[in-house]
Amino acid sequence: MSVTFAQGFSAAGVVAGISSVPGKRDVAVVVNDGPRDAAAGVFTSNRFCAAPVQWSRGVVRDGHAVAVVLNSGGANACTGPEGLGQSKATAERLAQRLGVDSDQVAVCSTGLIGELLPLDRVLSGVDAAYARLGSDDGSGLDAAHAIMTTDKTPKTVRIQGDGYRLGGMVKGSGMIAPQLATMLCVITTDAVVSSDDLRSALESAVDRSFNRIDVDGCMSTNDTVLLLASGASGVEPDLDEFRGNVAAACGSLARQIVGDGEGSSHDVRIMVTGAESEESALVCARAVAASNLLKCAIYGNDPNWGRVVSSLGTVPVSQARFSPADVTVDINGVRVCDGGKPGRDRSEVDMTPREVHIDIDLHVGASEATVWTDDLTLDYVHINADYES
Amino acid sequence: MSVTFAQGFSAAGVVAGISSVPGKRDVAVVVNDGPRDAAAGVFTSNRFCAAPVQWSRGVVRDGHAVAVVLNSGGANACTGPEGLGQSKATAERLAQRLGVDSDQVAVCSTGLIGELLPLDRVLSGVDAAYARLGSDDGSGLDAAHAIMTTDKTPKTVRIQGDGYRLGGMVKGSGMIAPQLATMLCVITTDAVVSSDDLRSALESAVDRSFNRIDVDGCMSTNDTVLLLASGASGVEPDLDEFRGNVAAACGSLARQIVGDGEGSSHDVRIMVTGAESEESALVCARAVAASNLLKCAIYGNDPNWGRVVSSLGTVPVSQARFSPADVTVDINGVRVCDGGKPGRDRSEVDMTPREVHIDIDLHVGASEATVWTDDLTLDYVHINADYES
């Protein structure tokens, strides 16, 4: 499964000794064995973007890439020219083994910001991964394991299209915010698709998946989503169907990130309907999803709609027109706020399911948007007070 | 002390049985005994503003107010026309006792959103407080106690001006964010000052005090800051000196709120210097202050500068021009990030003091701004998962 579900890809994940956890796989390699090598990427908009992001942006700029090296155990962010040199050296090592140019090899890193990588270990890891490359399910799963940090489970996806396949893997658990999450994601397909169509499909899918989850409001320096197409199926897909499948892959992986949000005990869906535009619905949903107070209340199984509307009320009129006296809020199907006033009693709300649905109707239009987030728990604080990331 | 430090004011705080904590004072009254009754107010910009906010805005619109009733134990927010009727009835009761019009009496409430107040208890509390009005220190302190919710300590200020005095009290601990905090604040002065000068002094002071603290990024429905002037000293102050003293009072009270931030173990000062404008410095400081990951790290005594710069990097170029390669970050005096790269080792930073100073120099100009916040702790989550507010 994972990235090797699509034909024309091989992968590996090995223990290189970069991670502070003994025996943890920490270097992954994904290789596009062709016959084609179209590629697209979406990267963090953080101005302190990491060295591997700077490097990989250059790699996919021409719409092509042959391989990706990914490491956990170090983000190689805020490391200056020496850090960029490390990303370049990493790409060069795999390029040598594959007999291609280094500017065809993307690099992704995740871990602590502000420290250089142990380059010798990374390069040895690249060699070891190259030696173990395989197209079987286990090889793809090894790669998905190697990119995990605080993730509790590997996150993968496989989608069967009309004569072609998509596979994918993602890591991400904390430092997850709209405009990408702290995440590394590689999606592969054996469909025959041009670079331009890949890029368009990926950007549209990311905008409605990874850009609509928020674990903790923190944007990373290293976020990267890559889509590689081998063309090995020989099938030129219907473009709408293909775009739908890329969106489904991103949506599944994004949902898995929320499901594994650091320390979380509830996955929370904030759906805003009745807005005058999708953009205004999205602004409202994000404002509610960002409320620490609400997220603590949900952890305490308290359907505290006051914290929903007080967050909604911070959205400026210029960004979302609505009248507070018209707004309704349903929590897990119970209308606890009706026209800006108390509705049914909050004791009627069953907060025991892991999924909590908060449905807000602005009653001004027909547009809607959904954002997923997590609750804020004691474990989230534990993890992030103790873990240097 | 508190609001009775200034001449011409009497106050009381009584147990009315509104709060769920038995024996807790929960109704306060502050009366301006004159000879003048100039007043100014600043209120939440939350669109779901509470009934008492709607009422009190109307009271101070003409620049005058004779008294304030404040209650804890219920916010009277999102309670519709009936809630507004409760605020009006509360003002009417005190107005009757004082022999003034009800539109000269402001009302402030704090507590759970979305429930009506037990009006009988509030009105009995007003009667009881009226009967106990006093100008001594103890009466002022009783009032400061009566407005507390999750606050661990009453928060008061007294400032001796040139021939006149200012006194004040504030409550606030959680739901504290820029653009006012979840807070009720009453500041009194016996200076002779016009309504216009009061308003101008208050707005300027609030902008640089209560609008520059952020405990948890959550804006309340009930935030109110009132400044009342009795003129009892007979002194017309130098206006610049007076404005400075109002700013000092607000600054002290704002700093006390951060010092009592829910569950906090560190007070964190984020100072951004070298910006091209104060506004851009402020945007940067707020972005850093809003980072849950940084706040968890500080709780863990980890001087994690990577989480400082990754937050800074989310500020759009259009809002703050700077080059990541020029930025320096000092934590408690140690330059841990130098020119966007690692500086001195983070192990050199002493994180044991309660105050943590994070100094960011953008190196593009001469403007600066400071924001105060708290760390994010296990107790914050405990308090907000268990407490219905």
PDB file of N, CA and C in Angstrom, chain A residues 46-48 78 80 113-114 175 216 218-219 291-293 296-297 299-300 302 304-307 309-310 313-317 320 322 324 340-342 376 378 380-382 384-385 387-389, chain B residues 46-48 78 80 113-114 175 216 218-219 291-293 296-297 299-300 302 304-307 309-310 313-317 320 322 324 340-342 376 378 380-382 384-385 387-389:
ATOM      1  N   ASN A  46       5.431  29.657   5.041  1.00  0.00           N
ATOM      2  CA  ASN A  46       6.212  30.244   6.138  1.00  0.00           C
ATOM      3  C   ASN A  46       7.471  30.893   5.579  1.00  0.00           C
ATOM      4  N   ARG A  47       7.724  32.139   6.032  1.00  0.00           N
ATOM      5  CA  ARG A  47       8.871  32.883   5.497  1.00  0.00           C
ATOM      6  C   ARG A  47      10.189  32.317   5.992  1.00  0.00           C
ATOM      7  N   PHE A  48      10.147  31.588   7.113  1.00  0.00           N
ATOM      8  CA  PHE A  48      11.348  30.878   7.548  1.00  0.00           C
ATOM      9  C   PHE A  48      11.295  29.449   6.994  1.00  0.00           C
ATOM     10  N   CYS A  78      16.028  26.906   9.483  1.00  0.00           N
ATOM     11  CA  CYS A  78      16.786  27.970  10.148  1.00  0.00           C
ATOM     12  C   CYS A  78      18.219  27.515  10.368  1.00  0.00           C
ATOM     13  N   GLY A  80      20.589  28.166   7.714  1.00  0.00           N
ATOM     14  CA  GLY A  80      21.440  28.976   6.849  1.00  0.00           C
ATOM     15  C   GLY A  80      21.996  28.227   5.642  1.00  0.00           C
ATOM     16  N   ILE A 113      13.607  22.292  14.803  1.00  0.00           N
ATOM     17  CA  ILE A 113      14.052  23.446  14.026  1.00  0.00           C
ATOM     18  C   ILE A 113      15.362  23.973  14.620  1.00  0.00           C
ATOM     19  N   GLY A 114      16.258  24.457  13.754  1.00  0.00           N
ATOM     20  CA  GLY A 114      17.417  25.195  14.259  1.00  0.00           C
ATOM     21  C   GLY A 114      18.645  24.357  14.541  1.00  0.00           C
ATOM     22  N   MET A 175       1.766  21.084  15.188  1.00  0.00           N
ATOM     23  CA  MET A 175       2.117  22.223  14.321  1.00  0.00           C
ATOM     24  C   MET A 175       1.317  22.144  13.031  1.00  0.00           C
ATOM     25  N   ASP A 216      -3.461  22.940  15.907  1.00  0.00           N
ATOM     26  CA  ASP A 216      -3.011  23.866  16.945  1.00  0.00           C
ATOM     27  C   ASP A 216      -2.676  25.263  16.442  1.00  0.00           C
ATOM     28  N   CYS A 218      -0.589  26.340  14.416  1.00  0.00           N
ATOM     29  CA  CYS A 218       0.825  26.633  14.189  1.00  0.00           C
ATOM     30  C   CYS A 218       1.274  26.155  12.806  1.00  0.00           C
ATOM     31  N   MET A 219       1.813  27.097  12.009  1.00  0.00           N
ATOM     32  CA  MET A 219       2.252  26.762  10.666  1.00  0.00           C
ATOM     33  C   MET A 219       3.729  26.387  10.688  1.00  0.00           C
ATOM     34  N   SER A 291     -10.297  28.347  18.625  1.00  0.00           N
ATOM     35  CA  SER A 291     -10.555  28.735  20.020  1.00  0.00           C
ATOM     36  C   SER A 291     -10.028  27.702  21.020  1.00  0.00           C
ATOM     37  N   ASN A 292      -9.004  28.075  21.749  1.00  0.00           N
ATOM     38  CA  ASN A 292      -8.477  27.183  22.789  1.00  0.00           C
ATOM     39  C   ASN A 292      -9.539  26.868  23.832  1.00  0.00           C
ATOM     40  N   LEU A 293     -10.345  27.873  24.172  1.00  0.00           N
ATOM     41  CA  LEU A 293     -11.361  27.660  25.204  1.00  0.00           C
ATOM     42  C   LEU A 293     -12.375  26.620  24.753  1.00  0.00           C
ATOM     43  N   CYS A 296     -10.761  23.167  24.815  1.00  0.00           N
ATOM     44  CA  CYS A 296     -10.687  22.626  26.181  1.00  0.00           C
ATOM     45  C   CYS A 296     -12.057  22.125  26.634  1.00  0.00           C
ATOM     46  N   ALA A 297     -13.103  22.881  26.322  1.00  0.00           N
ATOM     47  CA  ALA A 297     -14.452  22.481  26.719  1.00  0.00           C
ATOM     48  C   ALA A 297     -14.812  21.135  26.097  1.00  0.00           C
ATOM     49  N   TYR A 299     -12.784  18.804  25.158  1.00  0.00           N
ATOM     50  CA  TYR A 299     -12.018  17.785  25.892  1.00  0.00           C
ATOM     51  C   TYR A 299     -12.774  17.389  27.166  1.00  0.00           C
ATOM     52  N   GLY A 300     -13.397  18.369  27.802  1.00  0.00           N
ATOM     53  CA  GLY A 300     -14.173  18.104  29.018  1.00  0.00           C
ATOM     54  C   GLY A 300     -15.602  17.637  28.732  1.00  0.00           C
ATOM     55  N   ASP A 302     -17.961  19.113  27.299  1.00  0.00           N
ATOM     56  CA  ASP A 302     -18.903  20.194  27.600  1.00  0.00           C
ATOM     57  C   ASP A 302     -19.323  20.846  26.279  1.00  0.00           C
ATOM     58  N   ASN A 304     -20.173  23.541  25.012  1.00  0.00           N
ATOM     59  CA  ASN A 304     -20.205  24.946  25.428  1.00  0.00           C
ATOM     60  C   ASN A 304     -20.408  25.862  24.215  1.00  0.00           C
ATOM     61  N   TRP A 305     -21.661  26.065  23.846  1.00  0.00           N
ATOM     62  CA  TRP A 305     -21.937  26.853  22.634  1.00  0.00           C
ATOM     63  C   TRP A 305     -21.593  28.328  22.826  1.00  0.00           C
ATOM     64  N   GLY A 306     -21.505  28.794  24.066  1.00  0.00           N
ATOM     65  CA  GLY A 306     -21.075  30.176  24.299  1.00  0.00           C
ATOM     66  C   GLY A 306     -19.688  30.430  23.741  1.00  0.00           C
ATOM     67  N   ARG A 307     -18.828  29.412  23.818  1.00  0.00           N
ATOM     68  CA  ARG A 307     -17.475  29.568  23.273  1.00  0.00           C
ATOM     69  C   ARG A 307     -17.463  29.463  21.753  1.00  0.00           C
ATOM     70  N   VAL A 309     -20.058  30.818  19.831  1.00  0.00           N
ATOM     71  CA  VAL A 309     -20.524  32.115  19.322  1.00  0.00           C
ATOM     72  C   VAL A 309     -19.567  33.243  19.694  1.00  0.00           C
ATOM     73  N   SER A 310     -18.882  33.138  20.840  1.00  0.00           N
ATOM     74  CA  SER A 310     -17.938  34.211  21.163  1.00  0.00           C
ATOM     75  C   SER A 310     -16.760  34.202  20.191  1.00  0.00           C
ATOM     76  N   GLY A 313     -18.112  35.637  16.903  1.00  0.00           N
ATOM     77  CA  GLY A 313     -18.308  37.082  17.026  1.00  0.00           C
ATOM     78  C   GLY A 313     -17.056  37.905  16.825  1.00  0.00           C
ATOM     79  N   THR A 314     -15.892  37.242  16.750  1.00  0.00           N
ATOM     80  CA  THR A 314     -14.656  37.991  16.508  1.00  0.00           C
ATOM     81  C   THR A 314     -14.413  38.231  15.015  1.00  0.00           C
ATOM     82  N   VAL A 315     -15.201  37.581  14.167  1.00  0.00           N
ATOM     83  CA  VAL A 315     -15.025  37.762  12.718  1.00  0.00           C
ATOM     84  C   VAL A 315     -15.580  39.123  12.315  1.00  0.00           C
ATOM     85  N   PRO A 316     -14.764  39.955  11.682  1.00  0.00           N
ATOM     86  CA  PRO A 316     -15.260  41.283  11.290  1.00  0.00           C
ATOM     87  C   PRO A 316     -16.395  41.205  10.265  1.00  0.00           C
ATOM     88  N   VAL A 317     -17.300  42.161  10.327  1.00  0.00           N
ATOM     89  CA  VAL A 317     -18.416  42.214   9.377  1.00  0.00           C
ATOM     90  C   VAL A 317     -17.904  42.237   7.937  1.00  0.00           C
ATOM     91  N   ALA A 320     -17.407  38.553   6.971  1.00  0.00           N
ATOM     92  CA  ALA A 320     -18.564  37.646   6.948  1.00  0.00           C
ATOM     93  C   ALA A 320     -19.773  38.391   7.488  1.00  0.00           C
ATOM     94  N   PHE A 322     -23.367  38.647   8.847  1.00  0.00           N
ATOM     95  CA  PHE A 322     -24.449  37.874   9.477  1.00  0.00           C
ATOM     96  C   PHE A 322     -24.964  38.677  10.655  1.00  0.00           C
ATOM     97  N   PRO A 324     -26.080  38.380  14.512  1.00  0.00           N
ATOM     98  CA  PRO A 324     -26.024  37.463  15.660  1.00  0.00           C
ATOM     99  C   PRO A 324     -27.400  36.934  16.061  1.00  0.00           C
ATOM    100  N   GLY A 340     -29.281  33.134  18.201  1.00  0.00           N
ATOM    101  CA  GLY A 340     -28.417  33.900  19.098  1.00  0.00           C
ATOM    102  C   GLY A 340     -28.763  33.761  20.568  1.00  0.00           C
ATOM    103  N   LYS A 341     -29.785  32.940  20.875  1.00  0.00           N
ATOM    104  CA  LYS A 341     -30.231  32.745  22.260  1.00  0.00           C
ATOM    105  C   LYS A 341     -30.173  31.245  22.599  1.00  0.00           C
ATOM    106  N   PRO A 342     -30.316  30.922  23.882  1.00  0.00           N
ATOM    107  CA  PRO A 342     -30.302  29.508  24.246  1.00  0.00           C
ATOM    108  C   PRO A 342     -31.415  28.740  23.546  1.00  0.00           C
ATOM    109  N   LEU A 376      -8.321  20.252  22.778  1.00  0.00           N
ATOM    110  CA  LEU A 376      -7.044  20.628  23.426  1.00  0.00           C
ATOM    111  C   LEU A 376      -6.990  19.913  24.767  1.00  0.00           C
ATOM    112  N   LEU A 378      -4.836  17.602  28.028  1.00  0.00           N
ATOM    113  CA  LEU A 378      -3.651  17.536  28.889  1.00  0.00           C
ATOM    114  C   LEU A 378      -2.484  16.900  28.132  1.00  0.00           C
ATOM    115  N   TYR A 380      -1.833  17.007  24.950  1.00  0.00           N
ATOM    116  CA  TYR A 380      -1.228  17.947  24.000  1.00  0.00           C
ATOM    117  C   TYR A 380      -0.167  18.791  24.708  1.00  0.00           C
ATOM    118  N   VAL A 381      -0.502  19.273  25.881  1.00  0.00           N
ATOM    119  CA  VAL A 381       0.456  20.108  26.621  1.00  0.00           C
ATOM    120  C   VAL A 381       1.657  19.266  27.048  1.00  0.00           C
ATOM    121  N   HIS A 382       1.392  18.075  27.548  1.00  0.00           N
ATOM    122  CA  HIS A 382       2.486  17.166  27.922  1.00  0.00           C
ATOM    123  C   HIS A 382       3.454  16.981  26.754  1.00  0.00           C
ATOM    124  N   ASN A 384       3.970  18.668  24.069  1.00  0.00           N
ATOM    125  CA  ASN A 384       4.667  19.833  23.531  1.00  0.00           C
ATOM    126  C   ASN A 384       5.474  20.590  24.564  1.00  0.00           C
ATOM    127  N   ALA A 385       5.319  20.238  25.832  1.00  0.00           N
ATOM    128  CA  ALA A 385       6.213  20.791  26.846  1.00  0.00           C
ATOM    129  C   ALA A 385       7.455  19.922  26.947  1.00  0.00           C
ATOM    130  N   TYR A 387       8.566  17.574  24.360  1.00  0.00           N
ATOM    131  CA  TYR A 387       9.171  17.161  23.098  1.00  0.00           C
ATOM    132  C   TYR A 387       9.786  18.369  22.411  1.00  0.00           C
ATOM    133  N   GLU A 388      11.025  18.288  22.041  1.00  0.00           N
ATOM    134  CA  GLU A 388      11.647  19.375  21.287  1.00  0.00           C
ATOM    135  C   GLU A 388      11.417  19.135  19.808  1.00  0.00           C
ATOM    136  N   SER A 389      10.587  19.951  19.209  1.00  0.00           N
ATOM    137  CA  SER A 389      10.298  19.755  17.784  1.00  0.00           C
ATOM    138  C   SER A 389      10.470  21.057  17.035  1.00  0.00           C
TER     139      SER A 389
ATOM    140  N   ASN B  46     -16.662  42.225  20.042  1.00  0.00           N
ATOM    141  CA  ASN B  46     -17.319  40.971  19.680  1.00  0.00           C
ATOM    142  C   ASN B  46     -18.752  41.245  19.215  1.00  0.00           C
ATOM    143  N   ARG B  47     -19.122  40.624  18.081  1.00  0.00           N
ATOM    144  CA  ARG B  47     -20.445  40.889  17.511  1.00  0.00           C
ATOM    145  C   ARG B  47     -21.554  40.251  18.328  1.00  0.00           C
ATOM    146  N   PHE B  48     -21.203  39.245  19.113  1.00  0.00           N
ATOM    147  CA  PHE B  48     -22.174  38.702  20.053  1.00  0.00           C
ATOM    148  C   PHE B  48     -21.997  39.398  21.400  1.00  0.00           C
ATOM    149  N   CYS B  78     -25.768  36.473  24.916  1.00  0.00           N
ATOM    150  CA  CYS B  78     -26.551  35.596  24.047  1.00  0.00           C
ATOM    151  C   CYS B  78     -27.838  35.200  24.754  1.00  0.00           C
ATOM    152  N   GLY B  80     -30.699  37.354  24.323  1.00  0.00           N
ATOM    153  CA  GLY B  80     -31.801  37.971  23.602  1.00  0.00           C
ATOM    154  C   GLY B  80     -32.431  39.149  24.334  1.00  0.00           C
ATOM    155  N   ILE B 113     -21.761  32.132  29.436  1.00  0.00           N
ATOM    156  CA  ILE B 113     -22.516  32.690  28.321  1.00  0.00           C
ATOM    157  C   ILE B 113     -23.756  31.842  28.066  1.00  0.00           C
ATOM    158  N   GLY B 114     -24.847  32.501  27.678  1.00  0.00           N
ATOM    159  CA  GLY B 114     -26.006  31.746  27.198  1.00  0.00           C
ATOM    160  C   GLY B 114     -27.016  31.375  28.254  1.00  0.00           C
ATOM    161  N   MET B 175      -9.996  33.711  28.587  1.00  0.00           N
ATOM    162  CA  MET B 175     -10.656  34.381  27.470  1.00  0.00           C
ATOM    163  C   MET B 175     -10.095  35.792  27.295  1.00  0.00           C
ATOM    164  N   ASP B 216      -5.076  33.648  25.907  1.00  0.00           N
ATOM    165  CA  ASP B 216      -5.478  32.451  25.159  1.00  0.00           C
ATOM    166  C   ASP B 216      -6.117  32.749  23.814  1.00  0.00           C
ATOM    167  N   CYS B 218      -8.660  34.305  22.967  1.00  0.00           N
ATOM    168  CA  CYS B 218     -10.121  34.276  22.905  1.00  0.00           C
ATOM    169  C   CYS B 218     -10.720  35.611  23.342  1.00  0.00           C
ATOM    170  N   MET B 219     -11.534  36.202  22.465  1.00  0.00           N
ATOM    171  CA  MET B 219     -12.144  37.496  22.763  1.00  0.00           C
ATOM    172  C   MET B 219     -13.515  37.276  23.390  1.00  0.00           C
ATOM    173  N   SER B 291       1.175  31.508  19.669  1.00  0.00           N
ATOM    174  CA  SER B 291       1.613  30.149  19.353  1.00  0.00           C
ATOM    175  C   SER B 291       1.430  29.194  20.536  1.00  0.00           C
ATOM    176  N   ASN B 292       0.500  28.263  20.400  1.00  0.00           N
ATOM    177  CA  ASN B 292       0.319  27.248  21.441  1.00  0.00           C
ATOM    178  C   ASN B 292       1.586  26.426  21.640  1.00  0.00           C
ATOM    179  N   LEU B 293       2.256  26.113  20.540  1.00  0.00           N
ATOM    180  CA  LEU B 293       3.456  25.283  20.655  1.00  0.00           C
ATOM    181  C   LEU B 293       4.531  26.002  21.468  1.00  0.00           C
ATOM    182  N   CYS B 296       3.516  26.033  25.143  1.00  0.00           N
ATOM    183  CA  CYS B 296       3.770  24.745  25.794  1.00  0.00           C
ATOM    184  C   CYS B 296       5.265  24.575  26.084  1.00  0.00           C
ATOM    185  N   ALA B 297       6.095  24.968  25.129  1.00  0.00           N
ATOM    186  CA  ALA B 297       7.542  24.833  25.321  1.00  0.00           C
ATOM    187  C   ALA B 297       7.995  25.640  26.532  1.00  0.00           C
ATOM    188  N   TYR B 299       6.221  26.480  29.100  1.00  0.00           N
ATOM    189  CA  TYR B 299       5.771  25.741  30.286  1.00  0.00           C
ATOM    190  C   TYR B 299       6.791  24.653  30.644  1.00  0.00           C
ATOM    191  N   GLY B 300       7.358  24.013  29.621  1.00  0.00           N
ATOM    192  CA  GLY B 300       8.363  22.977  29.844  1.00  0.00           C
ATOM    193  C   GLY B 300       9.766  23.533  30.040  1.00  0.00           C
ATOM    194  N   ASP B 302      11.570  25.169  28.075  1.00  0.00           N
ATOM    195  CA  ASP B 302      12.370  24.915  26.882  1.00  0.00           C
ATOM    196  C   ASP B 302      12.444  26.212  26.058  1.00  0.00           C
ATOM    197  N   ASN B 304      12.616  27.304  23.168  1.00  0.00           N
ATOM    198  CA  ASN B 304      12.499  26.749  21.818  1.00  0.00           C
ATOM    199  C   ASN B 304      12.338  27.870  20.794  1.00  0.00           C
ATOM    200  N   TRP B 305      13.454  28.433  20.340  1.00  0.00           N
ATOM    201  CA  TRP B 305      13.393  29.581  19.421  1.00  0.00           C
ATOM    202  C   TRP B 305      12.862  29.178  18.046  1.00  0.00           C
ATOM    203  N   GLY B 306      12.931  27.897  17.714  1.00  0.00           N
ATOM    204  CA  GLY B 306      12.347  27.452  16.446  1.00  0.00           C
ATOM    205  C   GLY B 306      10.851  27.749  16.388  1.00  0.00           C
ATOM    206  N   ARG B 307      10.197  27.647  17.548  1.00  0.00           N
ATOM    207  CA  ARG B 307       8.767  27.945  17.580  1.00  0.00           C
ATOM    208  C   ARG B 307       8.499  29.447  17.581  1.00  0.00           C
ATOM    209  N   VAL B 309      10.479  31.614  15.641  1.00  0.00           N
ATOM    210  CA  VAL B 309      10.635  32.050  14.249  1.00  0.00           C
ATOM    211  C   VAL B 309       9.592  31.412  13.336  1.00  0.00           C
ATOM    212  N   SER B 310       9.149  30.193  13.647  1.00  0.00           N
ATOM    213  CA  SER B 310       8.122  29.607  12.780  1.00  0.00           C
ATOM    214  C   SER B 310       6.806  30.365  12.920  1.00  0.00           C
ATOM    215  N   GLY B 313       7.316  33.663  11.014  1.00  0.00           N
ATOM    216  CA  GLY B 313       7.310  33.422   9.571  1.00  0.00           C
ATOM    217  C   GLY B 313       5.926  33.340   8.969  1.00  0.00           C
ATOM    218  N   THR B 314       4.884  33.294   9.811  1.00  0.00           N
ATOM    219  CA  THR B 314       3.521  33.262   9.284  1.00  0.00           C
ATOM    220  C   THR B 314       2.992  34.659   8.988  1.00  0.00           C
ATOM    221  N   VAL B 315       3.711  35.695   9.412  1.00  0.00           N
ATOM    222  CA  VAL B 315       3.255  37.074   9.166  1.00  0.00           C
ATOM    223  C   VAL B 315       3.506  37.421   7.700  1.00  0.00           C
ATOM    224  N   PRO B 316       2.478  37.830   6.969  1.00  0.00           N
ATOM    225  CA  PRO B 316       2.674  38.147   5.549  1.00  0.00           C
ATOM    226  C   PRO B 316       3.618  39.344   5.351  1.00  0.00           C
ATOM    227  N   VAL B 317       4.351  39.327   4.276  1.00  0.00           N
ATOM    228  CA  VAL B 317       5.260  40.437   3.952  1.00  0.00           C
ATOM    229  C   VAL B 317       4.500  41.754   3.908  1.00  0.00           C
ATOM    230  N   ALA B 320       4.441  43.016   7.544  1.00  0.00           N
ATOM    231  CA  ALA B 320       5.701  43.314   8.229  1.00  0.00           C
ATOM    232  C   ALA B 320       6.865  42.896   7.331  1.00  0.00           C
ATOM    233  N   PHE B 322      10.538  42.113   6.566  1.00  0.00           N
ATOM    234  CA  PHE B 322      11.814  41.750   7.181  1.00  0.00           C
ATOM    235  C   PHE B 322      12.406  40.588   6.394  1.00  0.00           C
ATOM    236  N   PRO B 324      14.195  37.002   6.788  1.00  0.00           N
ATOM    237  CA  PRO B 324      14.476  35.976   7.786  1.00  0.00           C
ATOM    238  C   PRO B 324      15.966  35.853   8.099  1.00  0.00           C
ATOM    239  N   GLY B 340      18.790  34.439  11.647  1.00  0.00           N
ATOM    240  CA  GLY B 340      17.992  33.343  11.108  1.00  0.00           C
ATOM    241  C   GLY B 340      18.603  31.970  11.308  1.00  0.00           C
ATOM    242  N   LYS B 341      19.773  31.920  11.944  1.00  0.00           N
ATOM    243  CA  LYS B 341      20.477  30.651  12.171  1.00  0.00           C
ATOM    244  C   LYS B 341      20.721  30.456  13.673  1.00  0.00           C
ATOM    245  N   PRO B 342      21.113  29.256  14.076  1.00  0.00           N
ATOM    246  CA  PRO B 342      21.394  29.046  15.497  1.00  0.00           C
ATOM    247  C   PRO B 342      22.477  29.995  15.996  1.00  0.00           C
ATOM    248  N   LEU B 376       1.247  27.962  28.276  1.00  0.00           N
ATOM    249  CA  LEU B 376       0.068  27.087  28.172  1.00  0.00           C
ATOM    250  C   LEU B 376       0.360  25.838  28.987  1.00  0.00           C
ATOM    251  N   LEU B 378      -0.802  22.520  31.891  1.00  0.00           N
ATOM    252  CA  LEU B 378      -1.791  21.500  32.220  1.00  0.00           C
ATOM    253  C   LEU B 378      -2.961  22.117  32.982  1.00  0.00           C
ATOM    254  N   TYR B 380      -4.168  25.124  32.748  1.00  0.00           N
ATOM    255  CA  TYR B 380      -5.066  25.867  31.850  1.00  0.00           C
ATOM    256  C   TYR B 380      -6.109  24.922  31.265  1.00  0.00           C
ATOM    257  N   VAL B 381      -5.657  23.763  30.816  1.00  0.00           N
ATOM    258  CA  VAL B 381      -6.586  22.796  30.227  1.00  0.00           C
ATOM    259  C   VAL B 381      -7.552  22.274  31.288  1.00  0.00           C
ATOM    260  N   HIS B 382      -7.001  21.948  32.448  1.00  0.00           N
ATOM    261  CA  HIS B 382      -7.856  21.503  33.561  1.00  0.00           C
ATOM    262  C   HIS B 382      -8.976  22.511  33.817  1.00  0.00           C
ATOM    263  N   ASN B 384     -10.219  24.905  32.032  1.00  0.00           N
ATOM    264  CA  ASN B 384     -11.164  25.195  30.959  1.00  0.00           C
ATOM    265  C   ASN B 384     -11.901  23.977  30.442  1.00  0.00           C
ATOM    266  N   ALA B 385     -11.459  22.798  30.862  1.00  0.00           N
ATOM    267  CA  ALA B 385     -12.236  21.600  30.542  1.00  0.00           C
ATOM    268  C   ALA B 385     -13.300  21.379  31.620  1.00  0.00           C
ATOM    269  N   TYR B 387     -14.463  23.997  33.904  1.00  0.00           N
ATOM    270  CA  TYR B 387     -15.212  25.175  34.320  1.00  0.00           C
ATOM    271  C   TYR B 387     -16.134  25.627  33.207  1.00  0.00           C
ATOM    272  N   GLU B 388     -17.380  25.796  33.477  1.00  0.00           N
ATOM    273  CA  GLU B 388     -18.289  26.319  32.466  1.00  0.00           C
ATOM    274  C   GLU B 388     -18.300  27.837  32.544  1.00  0.00           C
ATOM    275  N   SER B 389     -17.716  28.480  31.564  1.00  0.00           N
ATOM    276  CA  SER B 389     -17.649  29.941  31.616  1.00  0.00           C
ATOM    277  C   SER B 389     -18.147  30.540  30.317  1.00  0.00           C
TER     278      SER B 389
END
